[in-house]
Short mmCIF file of C-alpha atoms in Angstrom, two decimals:
data_model
loop_
_atom_site.label_atom_id
_atom_site.label_comp_id
_atom_site.label_asym_id
_atom_site.label_seq_id
_atom_site.Cartn_x
_atom_site.Cartn_y
_atom_site.Cartn_z
CA ASN A 1 -54.07 -124.57 -134.12
CA LYS A 2 -53.69 -121.90 -136.76
CA ASN A 3 -49.94 -122.29 -136.70
CA LYS A 4 -50.20 -126.04 -137.21
CA LEU A 5 -52.59 -125.59 -140.14
CA LYS A 6 -50.19 -123.17 -141.79
CA LYS A 7 -47.32 -125.68 -141.42
CA ARG A 8 -49.45 -128.44 -142.92
CA LYS A 9 -50.52 -126.29 -145.82
CA ASP A 10 -46.94 -125.27 -146.58
CA GLY A 11 -45.83 -128.90 -146.42
CA PHE A 12 -48.64 -129.90 -148.76
CA HIS A 13 -47.53 -127.32 -151.28
CA VAL A 14 -43.96 -128.68 -151.22
CA ILE A 15 -45.17 -132.22 -151.84
CA LYS A 16 -47.27 -131.12 -154.76
CA ARG A 17 -44.35 -129.44 -156.37
CA GLU A 18 -42.18 -132.59 -156.13
CA GLU A 19 -44.99 -134.72 -157.70
CA VAL A 20 -45.28 -132.26 -160.57
CA ILE A 21 -41.51 -132.48 -161.18
CA ASP A 22 -41.64 -136.36 -161.22
CA SER A 23 -44.57 -136.37 -163.65
CA GLU A 24 -42.72 -134.06 -165.97
CA GLU A 25 -39.70 -136.42 -166.03
CA GLU A 26 -41.84 -139.48 -166.82
CA SER A 27 -43.64 -137.72 -169.69
CA SER A 28 -40.33 -136.66 -171.28
CA SER A 29 -38.83 -140.20 -171.12
CA GLU A 30 -42.03 -141.77 -172.66
CA LYS A 31 -41.89 -139.28 -175.54
CA ALA A 32 -38.25 -140.23 -176.21
CA ILE A 33 -39.03 -144.00 -176.36
CA LYS A 34 -41.95 -143.50 -178.69
CA GLY A 35 -39.76 -141.43 -180.96
CA GLU A 36 -37.21 -144.24 -181.22
CA GLU A 37 -39.82 -146.91 -182.09
CA SER A 38 -41.42 -144.77 -184.78
CA SER A 39 -38.08 -143.99 -186.41
CA GLU A 40 -37.18 -147.78 -186.67
CA GLU A 41 -40.53 -148.77 -188.19
CA ASP A 42 -40.71 -145.91 -190.75
CA ASN A 43 -37.58 -146.52 -192.83
CA SER A 44 -34.89 -149.15 -192.54
CA GLU A 45 -32.77 -147.50 -195.21
CA VAL A 46 -31.89 -144.55 -193.15
CA ASN A 47 -30.76 -146.52 -190.06
CA ASN A 48 -27.42 -144.79 -189.99
CA ILE A 49 -28.96 -141.37 -190.17
CA SER A 50 -31.55 -142.32 -187.59
CA GLY A 51 -28.77 -143.74 -185.44
CA GLU A 52 -26.98 -140.44 -185.63
CA GLU A 53 -30.22 -138.61 -184.88
CA ASN A 54 -30.89 -141.01 -182.03
CA ASN A 55 -27.39 -140.30 -180.69
CA GLU A 56 -28.13 -136.61 -180.91
CA SER A 57 -31.49 -137.07 -179.28
CA GLU A 58 -29.87 -139.14 -176.56
CA GLY A 59 -27.38 -136.35 -176.00
CA MET A 60 -30.18 -133.87 -175.81
CA GLU A 61 -32.06 -136.18 -173.44
CA GLU A 62 -28.98 -136.38 -171.24
CA ASP A 63 -28.73 -132.60 -171.25
CA SER A 64 -32.40 -132.28 -170.43
CA GLU A 65 -32.04 -134.86 -167.70
CA GLU A 66 -29.12 -132.93 -166.25
CA LYS A 67 -31.13 -129.74 -166.42
CA ASN A 68 -34.15 -131.43 -164.82
CA SER A 69 -31.91 -132.90 -162.15
CA GLY A 70 -30.45 -129.42 -161.50
CA ALA A 71 -33.97 -128.01 -161.40
CA GLU A 72 -34.97 -130.79 -159.00
CA ASP A 73 -31.97 -130.02 -156.77
CA SER A 74 -32.79 -126.29 -156.81
CA ASP A 75 -36.48 -126.98 -156.07
CA VAL A 76 -35.49 -129.24 -153.24
CA GLU A 77 -33.13 -126.59 -151.90
CA ASN A 78 -35.83 -123.97 -152.21
CA SER A 79 -38.37 -126.22 -150.45
CA GLU A 80 -35.79 -126.95 -147.74
CA GLY A 81 -35.18 -123.14 -147.43
CA GLU A 82 -38.90 -122.52 -147.22
CA GLU A 83 -39.28 -125.20 -144.61
CA SER A 84 -36.43 -123.68 -142.57
CA GLU A 85 -38.05 -120.25 -142.83
CA ASP A 86 -41.36 -121.72 -141.76
CA GLU A 87 -39.63 -123.43 -138.87
CA GLU A 88 -38.11 -120.11 -137.86
CA LYS A 89 -41.48 -118.39 -138.12
CA TYR A 90 -43.40 -121.11 -136.37
CA LYS A 91 -41.31 -122.31 -133.48
CA MET A 92 -42.41 -125.13 -131.27
CA GLY A 93 -44.55 -124.13 -128.32
CA THR A 94 -46.48 -125.67 -125.45
CA LEU A 95 -50.16 -126.23 -124.71
CA ASP A 96 -50.08 -123.29 -122.32
CA ASP A 97 -49.20 -120.99 -125.21
CA LEU A 98 -52.20 -122.25 -127.17
CA ASP A 99 -54.47 -121.62 -124.18
CA GLU A 100 -53.11 -118.09 -123.83
CA ASP A 101 -53.59 -117.38 -127.54
CA GLU A 102 -57.18 -118.68 -127.36
CA ASN A 103 -57.91 -116.53 -124.27
CA THR A 104 -56.50 -113.36 -125.83
CA THR A 105 -58.35 -113.89 -129.08
CA GLU A 106 -61.57 -114.63 -127.19
CA ASN A 107 -61.12 -111.51 -125.02
CA SER A 108 -60.38 -109.29 -128.01
CA GLU A 109 -63.32 -110.70 -129.92
CA SER A 110 -65.61 -110.25 -126.88
CA ASP A 111 -64.41 -106.66 -126.37
CA GLY A 112 -64.99 -105.86 -130.00
CA ASN A 113 -68.41 -107.45 -129.91
CA ASP A 114 -69.29 -105.51 -126.77
CA GLU A 115 -68.20 -102.24 -128.36
CA ASP A 116 -70.14 -103.07 -131.52
CA ASN A 117 -73.20 -103.88 -129.48
CA ASP A 118 -72.84 -100.63 -127.51
CA ASP A 119 -72.38 -98.65 -130.68
CA ASP A 120 -75.43 -100.35 -132.23
CA ASP A 121 -77.56 -99.22 -129.28
CA LEU A 122 -76.35 -95.59 -129.53
CA LEU A 123 -77.79 -92.89 -131.76
CA PRO A 124 -75.61 -91.46 -134.51
CA ILE A 125 -75.09 -88.20 -132.56
CA GLU A 126 -74.06 -90.22 -129.47
CA LYS A 127 -71.53 -92.19 -131.56
CA GLU A 128 -70.08 -88.89 -132.82
CA THR A 129 -69.84 -87.49 -129.28
CA LYS A 130 -68.14 -90.68 -128.11
CA LYS A 131 -65.56 -90.38 -130.92
CA LEU A 132 -65.11 -86.68 -130.12
CA LYS A 133 -64.46 -87.38 -126.46
CA LYS A 134 -61.87 -89.99 -127.32
CA LYS A 135 -60.19 -87.47 -129.67
CA ILE A 136 -60.22 -84.76 -126.99
CA LYS A 137 -58.71 -87.12 -124.41
CA LYS A 138 -55.98 -88.10 -126.85
CA GLU A 139 -55.20 -84.44 -127.65
CA GLU A 140 -55.09 -83.54 -123.95
CA LYS A 141 -52.72 -86.40 -123.28
CA LEU A 142 -50.44 -85.27 -126.13
CA ALA A 143 -50.59 -81.65 -124.92
CA GLU A 144 -49.57 -82.71 -121.40
CA GLU A 145 -46.71 -84.75 -122.72
CA GLU A 146 -45.53 -81.85 -124.88
CA MET A 147 -45.78 -79.41 -122.07
CA GLN A 148 -43.78 -81.73 -119.76
CA LEU A 149 -41.21 -82.12 -122.50
CA ASN A 150 -40.90 -78.35 -122.85
CA ILE A 151 -40.48 -77.98 -119.12
CA ASN A 152 -37.82 -80.66 -118.97
CA THR A 153 -35.91 -79.29 -121.98
CA ARG A 154 -36.20 -75.62 -121.01
CA GLU A 155 -32.98 -73.87 -120.39
CA VAL A 156 -32.29 -72.57 -116.89
CA PHE A 157 -32.35 -68.79 -116.51
CA ALA A 158 -28.90 -67.27 -116.45
CA PHE A 159 -28.50 -64.16 -114.23
CA PRO A 160 -26.95 -61.26 -116.21
CA ALA A 161 -23.51 -60.06 -115.26
CA GLU A 162 -23.21 -56.91 -113.22
CA ASP A 163 -21.02 -55.28 -115.90
CA ASP A 164 -23.60 -56.00 -118.61
CA LYS A 165 -25.42 -52.69 -119.28
CA THR A 166 -26.69 -53.48 -122.79
CA GLN A 167 -30.23 -52.29 -123.57
CA LEU A 168 -32.46 -55.28 -124.32
CA ALA A 169 -35.37 -55.22 -126.75
CA ILE A 170 -38.89 -55.43 -125.40
CA PRO A 171 -39.37 -59.12 -126.43
CA GLU A 172 -36.10 -60.03 -124.75
CA VAL A 173 -37.18 -58.20 -121.58
CA GLU A 174 -40.48 -60.07 -121.55
CA ALA A 175 -38.67 -63.42 -121.97
CA ARG A 176 -36.34 -62.54 -119.10
CA ILE A 177 -39.30 -61.63 -116.89
CA ARG A 178 -40.91 -65.01 -117.63
CA ASP A 179 -37.70 -66.86 -116.88
CA ASN A 180 -37.14 -64.89 -113.69
CA LEU A 181 -40.66 -65.71 -112.51
CA MET A 182 -40.00 -69.36 -113.19
CA VAL A 183 -36.84 -69.25 -111.10
CA LEU A 184 -38.64 -67.45 -108.23
CA SER A 185 -41.49 -69.94 -108.31
CA ASN A 186 -39.06 -72.79 -107.58
CA PHE A 187 -36.06 -70.98 -106.21
CA GLU A 188 -34.20 -73.95 -104.74
CA LYS A 189 -34.23 -75.79 -108.03
CA PHE A 190 -33.43 -73.08 -110.57
CA ARG A 191 -31.35 -70.57 -108.63
CA GLU A 192 -27.71 -69.90 -109.33
CA GLN A 193 -25.16 -70.49 -106.65
CA ASP A 194 -24.21 -67.39 -104.66
CA ARG A 195 -27.36 -65.57 -105.81
CA SER A 196 -29.97 -64.46 -103.24
CA ARG A 197 -33.72 -64.11 -103.76
CA THR A 198 -33.41 -60.35 -103.30
CA GLU A 199 -31.15 -60.06 -106.34
CA TYR A 200 -33.72 -61.87 -108.48
CA LEU A 201 -36.54 -59.68 -107.11
CA GLU A 202 -34.57 -56.48 -107.88
CA LEU A 203 -33.95 -57.66 -111.42
CA LEU A 204 -37.62 -58.49 -111.78
CA LYS A 205 -38.72 -55.03 -110.60
CA LYS A 206 -36.25 -53.38 -112.99
CA ASP A 207 -37.53 -55.35 -115.94
CA LEU A 208 -41.20 -54.71 -115.01
CA THR A 209 -40.62 -50.95 -114.84
CA THR A 210 -39.06 -51.14 -118.29
CA TYR A 211 -41.65 -53.42 -119.87
CA PHE A 212 -44.83 -51.84 -118.42
CA SER A 213 -43.58 -48.26 -117.99
CA TYR A 214 -44.24 -47.98 -114.24
CA ASN A 215 -42.20 -46.06 -111.71
CA GLU A 216 -40.18 -48.04 -109.22
CA PHE A 217 -42.33 -47.05 -106.26
CA LEU A 218 -45.59 -48.36 -107.67
CA ILE A 219 -43.97 -51.58 -108.95
CA ASP A 220 -42.55 -52.14 -105.51
CA LYS A 221 -46.02 -51.73 -103.99
CA LEU A 222 -47.58 -54.17 -106.48
CA VAL A 223 -44.84 -56.77 -105.90
CA GLN A 224 -45.60 -56.60 -102.18
CA LEU A 225 -49.39 -56.84 -102.81
CA PHE A 226 -49.70 -59.72 -105.29
CA PRO A 227 -48.19 -63.17 -105.36
CA LEU A 228 -45.70 -63.55 -108.17
CA THR A 229 -48.05 -65.94 -109.98
CA GLU A 230 -50.70 -63.19 -110.16
CA LEU A 231 -48.50 -60.14 -110.62
CA MET A 232 -48.03 -60.53 -114.38
CA ASP A 233 -51.76 -61.25 -114.81
CA PHE A 234 -52.69 -58.01 -113.01
CA LEU A 235 -50.21 -55.90 -114.94
CA GLU A 236 -51.27 -57.29 -118.30
CA ALA A 237 -54.96 -56.91 -117.44
CA SER A 238 -54.34 -53.30 -116.47
CA GLU A 239 -52.99 -52.62 -119.93
CA THR A 240 -56.26 -53.49 -121.69
CA GLN A 241 -59.59 -51.67 -121.51
CA ARG A 242 -62.41 -53.33 -119.60
CA PRO A 243 -65.54 -54.15 -121.54
CA LEU A 244 -67.95 -51.25 -122.04
CA THR A 245 -70.96 -51.58 -119.76
CA ILE A 246 -74.21 -49.65 -119.41
CA ARG A 247 -76.83 -49.54 -116.63
CA THR A 248 -80.50 -49.60 -117.50
CA ASN A 249 -82.53 -46.76 -115.95
CA SER A 250 -85.30 -48.73 -114.27
CA LEU A 251 -87.30 -45.49 -113.83
CA LYS A 252 -87.99 -45.39 -117.62
CA THR A 253 -87.56 -48.85 -119.09
CA ARG A 254 -86.73 -52.51 -118.49
CA ARG A 255 -83.47 -54.19 -119.41
CA ARG A 256 -85.19 -56.59 -121.83
CA ASP A 257 -86.87 -53.78 -123.79
CA LEU A 258 -83.66 -51.76 -123.87
CA ALA A 259 -81.69 -54.75 -125.09
CA GLN A 260 -84.12 -55.37 -127.90
CA ALA A 261 -84.07 -51.73 -128.98
CA LEU A 262 -80.23 -51.65 -129.08
CA ILE A 263 -79.97 -54.97 -130.88
CA ALA A 264 -82.31 -53.59 -133.54
CA ARG A 265 -79.82 -50.72 -133.98
CA GLY A 266 -76.91 -53.13 -134.60
CA VAL A 267 -75.50 -53.41 -131.08
CA ASN A 268 -74.02 -56.72 -129.93
CA LEU A 269 -74.61 -57.04 -126.17
CA ASP A 270 -75.19 -59.43 -123.27
CA PRO A 271 -76.21 -59.18 -119.59
CA VAL A 272 -73.26 -58.34 -117.37
CA GLY A 273 -73.92 -61.29 -115.05
CA LYS A 274 -76.37 -62.88 -112.70
CA TRP A 275 -75.38 -60.54 -109.87
CA THR A 276 -77.10 -57.51 -111.47
CA LYS A 277 -80.49 -57.10 -113.14
CA VAL A 278 -79.76 -53.73 -114.80
CA GLY A 279 -76.27 -54.13 -116.33
CA LEU A 280 -75.49 -54.83 -119.99
CA VAL A 281 -72.07 -55.35 -121.57
CA ILE A 282 -71.48 -53.99 -125.08
CA TYR A 283 -69.18 -56.02 -127.34
CA ASN A 284 -69.39 -53.96 -130.54
CA SER A 285 -71.70 -51.46 -132.06
CA THR A 286 -72.26 -49.82 -135.45
CA ILE A 287 -73.41 -46.62 -133.79
CA PRO A 288 -72.03 -44.45 -130.93
CA ILE A 289 -73.41 -45.84 -127.63
CA GLY A 290 -73.41 -42.34 -126.13
CA ALA A 291 -75.52 -40.77 -128.87
CA THR A 292 -78.47 -43.17 -129.45
CA PRO A 293 -82.06 -42.00 -129.09
CA GLU A 294 -82.40 -44.32 -126.08
CA TYR A 295 -79.39 -42.65 -124.41
CA LEU A 296 -80.72 -39.19 -125.03
CA ALA A 297 -84.11 -40.26 -123.70
CA GLY A 298 -82.49 -41.38 -120.46
CA HIS A 299 -83.09 -45.09 -120.81
CA TYR A 300 -79.50 -45.94 -119.78
CA ILE A 301 -76.24 -44.46 -118.60
CA LEU A 302 -72.62 -45.44 -119.32
CA GLN A 303 -71.29 -46.93 -116.11
CA GLY A 304 -68.59 -49.45 -115.21
CA ALA A 305 -69.61 -52.79 -113.82
CA SER A 306 -67.59 -52.23 -110.62
CA SER A 307 -69.38 -48.90 -110.00
CA MET A 308 -72.68 -50.78 -109.53
CA LEU A 309 -71.29 -52.79 -106.59
CA PRO A 310 -71.26 -50.06 -103.89
CA VAL A 311 -74.93 -49.20 -104.49
CA MET A 312 -75.88 -52.88 -104.33
CA ALA A 313 -73.99 -53.15 -101.00
CA LEU A 314 -75.76 -50.00 -99.70
CA ALA A 315 -79.19 -51.54 -100.56
CA PRO A 316 -81.26 -48.29 -100.43
CA GLN A 317 -84.90 -48.54 -99.32
CA GLU A 318 -87.83 -46.44 -100.39
CA ASN A 319 -88.70 -43.26 -98.50
CA GLU A 320 -85.24 -43.06 -96.89
CA LYS A 321 -82.90 -40.11 -96.45
CA ILE A 322 -79.63 -40.95 -98.19
CA LEU A 323 -76.38 -39.05 -98.76
CA ASP A 324 -73.87 -39.60 -101.52
CA MET A 325 -70.93 -37.63 -100.19
CA CYS A 326 -68.76 -37.68 -103.39
CA ALA A 327 -71.44 -37.96 -106.11
CA ALA A 328 -69.94 -36.53 -109.32
CA PRO A 329 -70.62 -37.32 -112.16
CA GLY A 330 -73.76 -38.91 -110.77
CA GLY A 331 -73.65 -42.58 -111.85
CA LYS A 332 -73.94 -44.11 -108.36
CA ALA A 333 -76.33 -41.38 -107.14
CA SER A 334 -78.70 -41.96 -110.10
CA HIS A 335 -78.52 -45.70 -109.35
CA ILE A 336 -79.60 -45.00 -105.75
CA ALA A 337 -82.52 -42.85 -106.92
CA ALA A 338 -83.63 -45.60 -109.34
CA VAL A 339 -83.57 -48.22 -106.55
CA MET A 340 -85.57 -45.81 -104.32
CA LYS A 341 -88.03 -45.39 -107.21
CA ASN A 342 -87.86 -41.60 -106.93
CA THR A 343 -89.11 -41.68 -103.34
CA GLY A 344 -87.52 -40.28 -100.18
CA VAL A 345 -84.70 -37.71 -100.42
CA LEU A 346 -81.29 -38.14 -102.02
CA PHE A 347 -78.53 -35.63 -101.31
CA ALA A 348 -75.90 -35.67 -104.03
CA ASN A 349 -72.85 -33.73 -102.85
CA ASP A 350 -69.49 -32.97 -104.43
CA VAL A 351 -66.91 -30.45 -103.42
CA ASN A 352 -66.12 -29.49 -107.01
CA LYS A 353 -68.87 -27.23 -108.39
CA ASP A 354 -67.85 -27.78 -112.01
CA ARG A 355 -68.17 -31.54 -111.60
CA ALA A 356 -71.49 -31.05 -109.81
CA LYS A 357 -72.88 -29.63 -113.10
CA ALA A 358 -72.50 -33.11 -114.61
CA ILE A 359 -74.77 -34.46 -111.82
CA VAL A 360 -77.46 -31.91 -112.82
CA GLY A 361 -77.31 -32.93 -116.51
CA ASN A 362 -77.48 -36.64 -115.84
CA PHE A 363 -80.31 -36.31 -113.31
CA HIS A 364 -82.39 -34.27 -115.79
CA ARG A 365 -81.84 -36.78 -118.59
CA LEU A 366 -82.59 -39.80 -116.35
CA GLY A 367 -85.73 -38.27 -114.88
CA ILE A 368 -84.62 -38.12 -111.18
CA ILE A 369 -86.86 -35.82 -109.13
CA ASN A 370 -86.13 -36.84 -105.52
CA SER A 371 -82.61 -35.34 -105.29
CA ILE A 372 -80.91 -32.28 -103.87
CA ILE A 373 -77.55 -31.41 -105.46
CA CYS A 374 -75.12 -29.51 -103.29
CA SER A 375 -71.44 -28.68 -103.16
CA TYR A 376 -69.93 -28.78 -99.66
CA ASP A 377 -66.68 -29.94 -98.26
CA GLY A 378 -67.32 -33.54 -97.27
CA ARG A 379 -64.98 -33.23 -94.26
CA LYS A 380 -67.40 -30.68 -92.72
CA PHE A 381 -70.74 -31.97 -93.97
CA SER A 382 -71.97 -32.91 -90.46
CA GLN A 383 -72.03 -29.17 -89.70
CA VAL A 384 -74.56 -28.75 -92.51
CA MET A 385 -76.81 -31.75 -91.92
CA LYS A 386 -77.01 -35.04 -90.05
CA GLY A 387 -79.42 -37.90 -89.48
CA PHE A 388 -79.10 -39.82 -92.74
CA ASP A 389 -80.37 -43.37 -92.94
CA ARG A 390 -77.58 -44.44 -95.24
CA VAL A 391 -74.41 -42.80 -96.57
CA LEU A 392 -72.35 -43.76 -99.58
CA LEU A 393 -68.70 -42.66 -99.64
CA ASP A 394 -66.88 -43.34 -102.90
CA ALA A 395 -63.70 -41.73 -101.66
CA PRO A 396 -61.04 -40.06 -103.85
CA CYS A 397 -58.07 -42.37 -104.32
CA THR A 398 -54.87 -42.91 -106.32
CA GLY A 399 -56.74 -44.94 -108.95
CA THR A 400 -54.42 -47.95 -108.98
CA GLY A 401 -57.43 -50.13 -109.89
CA VAL A 402 -58.31 -48.18 -113.04
CA ILE A 403 -54.89 -47.90 -114.70
CA SER A 404 -56.44 -49.00 -118.00
CA LYS A 405 -58.56 -45.80 -117.96
CA ASP A 406 -55.80 -43.50 -116.73
CA PRO A 407 -52.31 -44.76 -117.72
CA GLY A 408 -50.76 -41.66 -116.16
CA VAL A 409 -51.14 -43.33 -112.74
CA LYS A 410 -48.20 -45.65 -113.66
CA MET A 411 -45.68 -42.76 -113.48
CA ASN A 412 -47.35 -40.01 -111.43
CA LYS A 413 -48.03 -41.65 -108.06
CA ASP A 414 -45.61 -41.79 -105.15
CA GLN A 415 -45.60 -42.16 -101.38
CA GLN A 416 -46.78 -38.57 -100.82
CA ASP A 417 -49.86 -39.11 -103.01
CA ILE A 418 -50.81 -42.24 -101.06
CA GLN A 419 -50.31 -40.47 -97.71
CA ARG A 420 -52.43 -37.55 -98.91
CA CYS A 421 -55.25 -39.79 -100.05
CA TYR A 422 -55.02 -41.89 -96.88
CA ASN A 423 -55.49 -38.83 -94.61
CA LEU A 424 -58.34 -37.45 -96.73
CA GLN A 425 -60.13 -40.79 -96.80
CA ARG A 426 -59.91 -41.14 -92.99
CA GLN A 427 -61.44 -37.71 -92.51
CA LEU A 428 -64.22 -38.33 -95.00
CA LEU A 429 -65.12 -41.72 -93.53
CA ILE A 430 -65.27 -40.34 -89.97
CA GLU A 431 -67.53 -37.53 -91.20
CA ALA A 432 -69.75 -40.00 -93.06
CA ILE A 433 -70.18 -42.03 -89.90
CA ASP A 434 -71.04 -38.85 -87.94
CA CYS A 435 -73.70 -37.93 -90.54
CA THR A 436 -75.41 -41.31 -90.18
CA ASN A 437 -78.33 -41.79 -87.78
CA ALA A 438 -77.57 -44.75 -85.54
CA ARG A 439 -81.22 -44.95 -84.43
CA SER A 440 -82.63 -45.23 -87.94
CA SER A 441 -85.37 -47.87 -88.14
CA THR A 442 -84.35 -49.01 -91.56
CA GLY A 443 -80.69 -48.01 -91.94
CA GLY A 444 -77.75 -46.81 -90.05
CA TYR A 445 -75.35 -48.14 -92.75
CA ILE A 446 -72.27 -46.62 -94.37
CA VAL A 447 -70.65 -48.02 -97.50
CA TYR A 448 -66.98 -47.13 -98.21
CA SER A 449 -65.54 -47.83 -101.63
CA THR A 450 -62.46 -46.92 -103.65
CA CYS A 451 -61.08 -47.71 -107.11
CA SER A 452 -57.68 -48.54 -105.59
CA VAL A 453 -56.10 -51.90 -104.74
CA LEU A 454 -53.59 -50.64 -102.18
CA PRO A 455 -54.23 -51.63 -98.53
CA GLU A 456 -53.19 -48.18 -97.31
CA GLU A 457 -56.35 -46.71 -98.93
CA ASN A 458 -58.68 -49.56 -97.99
CA GLU A 459 -58.08 -51.80 -94.98
CA TRP A 460 -56.04 -49.16 -93.12
CA VAL A 461 -58.82 -46.62 -93.43
CA ILE A 462 -61.53 -49.06 -92.27
CA ASP A 463 -59.37 -50.21 -89.36
CA PHE A 464 -58.93 -46.58 -88.31
CA ALA A 465 -62.70 -45.98 -88.34
CA LEU A 466 -63.30 -49.14 -86.25
CA LYS A 467 -61.00 -47.73 -83.59
CA LYS A 468 -62.49 -44.19 -83.61
CA ARG A 469 -66.24 -44.81 -83.82
CA ASP A 470 -68.81 -47.28 -82.57
CA VAL A 471 -69.22 -49.11 -85.85
CA LYS A 472 -68.78 -52.70 -87.02
CA LEU A 473 -68.24 -54.35 -90.34
CA VAL A 474 -71.22 -56.28 -91.75
CA PRO A 475 -71.54 -58.47 -94.89
CA THR A 476 -71.74 -56.48 -98.07
CA GLY A 477 -74.38 -58.78 -99.59
CA LEU A 478 -72.24 -59.31 -102.73
CA ASP A 479 -71.98 -62.92 -103.77
CA PHE A 480 -68.57 -62.71 -105.37
CA GLY A 481 -65.25 -60.96 -104.81
CA GLU A 482 -62.14 -61.77 -102.79
CA GLU A 483 -62.00 -61.22 -99.06
CA GLY A 484 -60.16 -58.22 -97.62
CA PHE A 485 -56.81 -58.54 -95.91
CA THR A 486 -56.77 -59.32 -92.19
CA SER A 487 -52.98 -58.98 -92.30
CA PHE A 488 -50.56 -57.35 -94.69
CA ARG A 489 -46.82 -57.82 -94.28
CA ASN A 490 -46.10 -56.72 -90.67
CA LEU A 491 -49.57 -55.13 -90.14
CA ARG A 492 -52.54 -56.80 -88.46
CA PHE A 493 -56.09 -55.62 -89.07
CA HIS A 494 -59.41 -56.42 -87.37
CA PRO A 495 -60.52 -60.04 -87.98
CA SER A 496 -63.87 -58.85 -89.36
CA MET A 497 -61.96 -57.27 -92.28
CA LYS A 498 -62.66 -60.52 -94.19
CA LEU A 499 -66.21 -59.23 -94.68
CA THR A 500 -64.97 -56.59 -97.08
CA ARG A 501 -64.62 -57.38 -100.76
CA ARG A 502 -61.85 -56.84 -103.25
CA TYR A 503 -62.18 -56.91 -107.07
CA TYR A 504 -59.33 -57.20 -109.57
CA PRO A 505 -59.22 -56.76 -113.35
CA HIS A 506 -57.46 -60.06 -113.95
CA THR A 507 -59.88 -62.19 -111.91
CA HIS A 508 -63.31 -60.48 -112.28
CA ASN A 509 -62.77 -58.65 -115.61
CA MET A 510 -63.75 -55.32 -114.09
CA ASP A 511 -61.89 -52.33 -112.69
CA GLY A 512 -59.99 -52.86 -109.43
CA PHE A 513 -62.34 -51.96 -106.54
CA PHE A 514 -62.78 -52.18 -102.81
CA VAL A 515 -66.14 -52.27 -100.99
CA ALA A 516 -66.81 -52.28 -97.22
CA LYS A 517 -70.10 -51.91 -95.39
CA LEU A 518 -70.32 -50.51 -91.82
CA LYS A 519 -73.15 -50.55 -89.33
CA LYS A 520 -73.35 -47.65 -86.81
CA PHE A 521 -74.56 -48.70 -83.34
CA SER A 522 -74.35 -45.44 -81.39
CA ASN A 523 -73.22 -41.82 -81.63
CA ILE A 524 -70.42 -42.37 -79.11
CA VAL A 525 -67.10 -40.79 -80.20
CA LYS A 526 -64.02 -42.58 -78.96
CA GLU A 527 -61.83 -39.59 -78.22
CA GLN A 528 -59.84 -40.92 -75.33
CA LYS A 529 -56.17 -40.46 -75.82
CA LYS A 530 -56.80 -39.15 -79.31
CA GLU A 531 -53.59 -37.22 -79.65
CA ASP A 532 -51.52 -40.09 -78.30
CA ASP A 533 -53.12 -42.51 -80.77
CA GLU A 534 -52.40 -40.24 -83.68
CA GLU A 535 -48.76 -39.86 -82.70
CA GLN A 536 -48.49 -43.60 -82.20
CA GLU A 537 -49.98 -44.26 -85.65
CA GLU A 538 -47.63 -41.80 -87.27
CA ASN A 539 -44.69 -43.52 -85.58
CA GLU A 540 -45.97 -46.91 -86.76
CA GLU A 541 -46.31 -45.62 -90.29
CA GLU A 542 -42.75 -44.31 -90.23
CA LYS A 543 -41.47 -47.62 -88.90
CA THR A 544 -43.31 -49.57 -91.58
CA GLU A 545 -41.85 -47.33 -94.30
CA GLU A 546 -38.36 -47.79 -92.91
CA GLU A 547 -38.79 -51.54 -92.69
CA SER A 548 -40.09 -51.75 -96.22
CA GLU A 549 -37.11 -49.72 -97.45
CA ASN A 550 -34.73 -51.98 -95.52
CA GLU A 551 -36.37 -55.09 -96.94
CA SER A 552 -36.13 -53.73 -100.47
CA ASP A 553 -32.42 -52.92 -99.84
#
């Protein structure tokens, strides 16, 4: 309908212009006739002159008529051109087209009216949120398209030539690591012909040792431990310090009061998480956290978030007899005393007498009065005393979970260090089990923890204890953390190993940690075929080492 109206209007305008042209011609001719009559009546004496003038005027009229006729022709041509253009713009259609146009216009108008009505019902803030959501969706869509474009246009990783021994800059090494990980993530698609996966892995290990300053042995262990998608995240997280955390001493204050006091001193802090009621994380401070009046008064102690987990898993009860076998510098032992509310007896032992002095200083400052501090070899502690309700063993380890605190681990650790720690940890755990009272009415629990992420120091040690003593794994009571390994490469552990918990810096934003909780059921010692089992385990370890070397080759 609109199209027809436009055509009619355009045609009407053309007709109007033709009528105007005709009226102009008639007016000019009438004026010429009147001029002739007036000239004849005025003066008969100048007939010749008037005749000449009339001839001239006739010539001028002819010229004007020619011009007008030319103008008429041009106007007609223009009108015909306009009509042709209009015909091109507005082509003939059918009734179905008109129905479709009406339906589309009605739908668009109804949609617009519905949106207007919806917007009218909304509050201003709701309208703004609606606009913001649309904007966010649009940005996300553009980001996805851009990412897909980058993936499609990215160049395929080219494996370096064997003769190429040029030293690359650190940014170039990082770029090659990223590209190599991309190839390994989809090996069939991005691989080069005649190149095996082992070659790409060897190049990746070489680049990682250069970029992160690790030795080849430790990088090889981490590549075996983590999927390639998580490997870079773990290594990068181990390069940065974890947030500074403190633990409130519940013997002297509450966390709320401590937080208010520190905030008043210019400290920016927050609770560590819902899993603890005594932890605070410090973001920044205008004063030294280790020298505030609250610290000197014993209202809190500097302690990592992961160090609170073993005590929570141990779950000490009041009036119990508890042993912390490797207690220095006293962070976990003081936490146990605070949970026990200074009741019962706490034995804080450490083989190093110099480190044991730190336990004395912290206990005095924190107001702990139910403890006995001693310095015995943990491997022979059962000869000194037995019958503990609960035992905490935070065993010495290689420290692969706290590389951010001790970067020397990246270059100093090798197979001998792991083997030495593994043997020491087995001996300490067996002694901790022997010191526990299986008939305790409230306890009979042993918690084993390390600050290492290697299975040799964690699952292997627990599996050894399960074979040698009448103990079983029980839930740790911790709500978060990844399950322990029930299998690692060619090794198979007890199925209950999934009850243990692992913590990583790149997933939990705390130091790498391992926590396992054991329940002792009897004092039976499984010593049958002890020597044969040890020889068999040593042979298995040698075989696994050889197989790992062969796989790396």
